[in-house]
C-alpha positions as a printed NumPy array, in Angstrom:
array([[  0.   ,   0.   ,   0.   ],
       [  2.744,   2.929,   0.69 ],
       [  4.522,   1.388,  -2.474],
       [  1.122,   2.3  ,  -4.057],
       [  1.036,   5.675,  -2.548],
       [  4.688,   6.597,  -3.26 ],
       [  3.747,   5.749,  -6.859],
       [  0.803,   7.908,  -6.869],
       [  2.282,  10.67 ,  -5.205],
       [  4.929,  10.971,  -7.957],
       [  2.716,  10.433, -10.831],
       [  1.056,  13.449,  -9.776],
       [  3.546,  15.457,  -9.256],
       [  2.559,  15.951,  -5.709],
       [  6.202,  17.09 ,  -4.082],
       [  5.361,  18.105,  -1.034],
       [  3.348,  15.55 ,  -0.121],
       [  4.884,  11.699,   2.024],
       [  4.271,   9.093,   2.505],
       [  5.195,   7.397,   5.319],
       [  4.735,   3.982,   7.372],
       [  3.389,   3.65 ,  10.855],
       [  3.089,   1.107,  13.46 ],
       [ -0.619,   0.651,  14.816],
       [ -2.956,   3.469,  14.646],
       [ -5.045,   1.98 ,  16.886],
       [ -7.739,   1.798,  14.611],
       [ -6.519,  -1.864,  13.593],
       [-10.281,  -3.43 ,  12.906],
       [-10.796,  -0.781,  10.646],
       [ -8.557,  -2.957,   8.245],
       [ -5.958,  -0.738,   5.858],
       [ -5.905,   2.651,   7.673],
       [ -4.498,   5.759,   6.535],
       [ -4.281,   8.893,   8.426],
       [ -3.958,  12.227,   6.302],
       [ -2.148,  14.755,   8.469],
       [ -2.616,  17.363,   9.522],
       [ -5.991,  17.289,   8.292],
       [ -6.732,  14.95 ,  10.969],
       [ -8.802,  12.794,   8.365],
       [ -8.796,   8.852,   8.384],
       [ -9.749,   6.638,   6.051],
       [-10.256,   2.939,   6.626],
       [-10.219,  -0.73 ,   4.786],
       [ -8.238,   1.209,   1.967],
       [ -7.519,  -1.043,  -0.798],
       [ -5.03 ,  -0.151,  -3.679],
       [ -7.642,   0.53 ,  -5.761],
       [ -8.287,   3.593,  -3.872],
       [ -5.054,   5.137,  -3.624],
       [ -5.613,   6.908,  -6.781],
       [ -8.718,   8.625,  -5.962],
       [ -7.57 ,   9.498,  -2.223],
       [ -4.145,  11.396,  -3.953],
       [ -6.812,  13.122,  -6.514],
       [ -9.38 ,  14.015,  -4.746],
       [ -7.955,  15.009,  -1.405],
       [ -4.649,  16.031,  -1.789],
       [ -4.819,  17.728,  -4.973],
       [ -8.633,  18.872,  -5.196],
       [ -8.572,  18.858,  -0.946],
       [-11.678,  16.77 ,  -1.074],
       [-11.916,  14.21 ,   2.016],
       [-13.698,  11.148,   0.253],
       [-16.25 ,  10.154,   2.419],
       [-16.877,   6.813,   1.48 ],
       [-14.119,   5.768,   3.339],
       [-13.28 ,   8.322,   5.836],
       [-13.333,   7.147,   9.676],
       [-15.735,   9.704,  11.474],
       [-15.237,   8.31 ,  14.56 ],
       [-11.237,   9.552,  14.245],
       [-11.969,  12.126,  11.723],
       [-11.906,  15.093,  13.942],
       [-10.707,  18.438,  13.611],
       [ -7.343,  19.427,  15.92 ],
       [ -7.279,  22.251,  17.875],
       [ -3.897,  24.022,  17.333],
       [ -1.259,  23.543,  20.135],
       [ -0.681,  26.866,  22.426],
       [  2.218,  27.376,  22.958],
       [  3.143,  29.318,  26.005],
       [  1.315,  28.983,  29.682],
       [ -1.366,  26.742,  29.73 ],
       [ -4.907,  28.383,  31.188],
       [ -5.208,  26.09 ,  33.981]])
């Protein structure tokens, strides 16, 4: 799969973009995850066949596909302040 994505990513042109391997996301029953950061989106049971349609349509059109996105996980982040904490 990050063969596939690699492969993708360069056929597109898409520079800026890596991918990368992870160990468990703990999402593990949601079969092949990927994690698109920092968009904070996940998408789950991710065949090959979709790699090509997750590198169109979000990275380059910035489209989440829904059809496999992870709502559950698929939350925005808050940005980190930096500084003193309100306590």
């Amino acid at each position: 799969m990050l063969l596939a994505f690699r492969e993708e990513i360069g056929k597109q042109h898409c520079e800026q973009i890596e991918a990368v391997e992870s160990k468990c996301l703990g999402a593990c029953t949601e079969g092949c995850v990927v994690l698109v950061h920092p968009d904070n989106i996940w998408y789950g049971k991710v065949t090959e066949a979709d790699v090509a349609e997750i590198v169109h349509e979000h990275f380059i059109n910035g489209k989440p596909l829904e059809r496999l996105q992870l709502k559950q996980y698929s939350v925005p982040l808050k940005p980190l302040e930096i500084g003193n904490p309100k306590i």
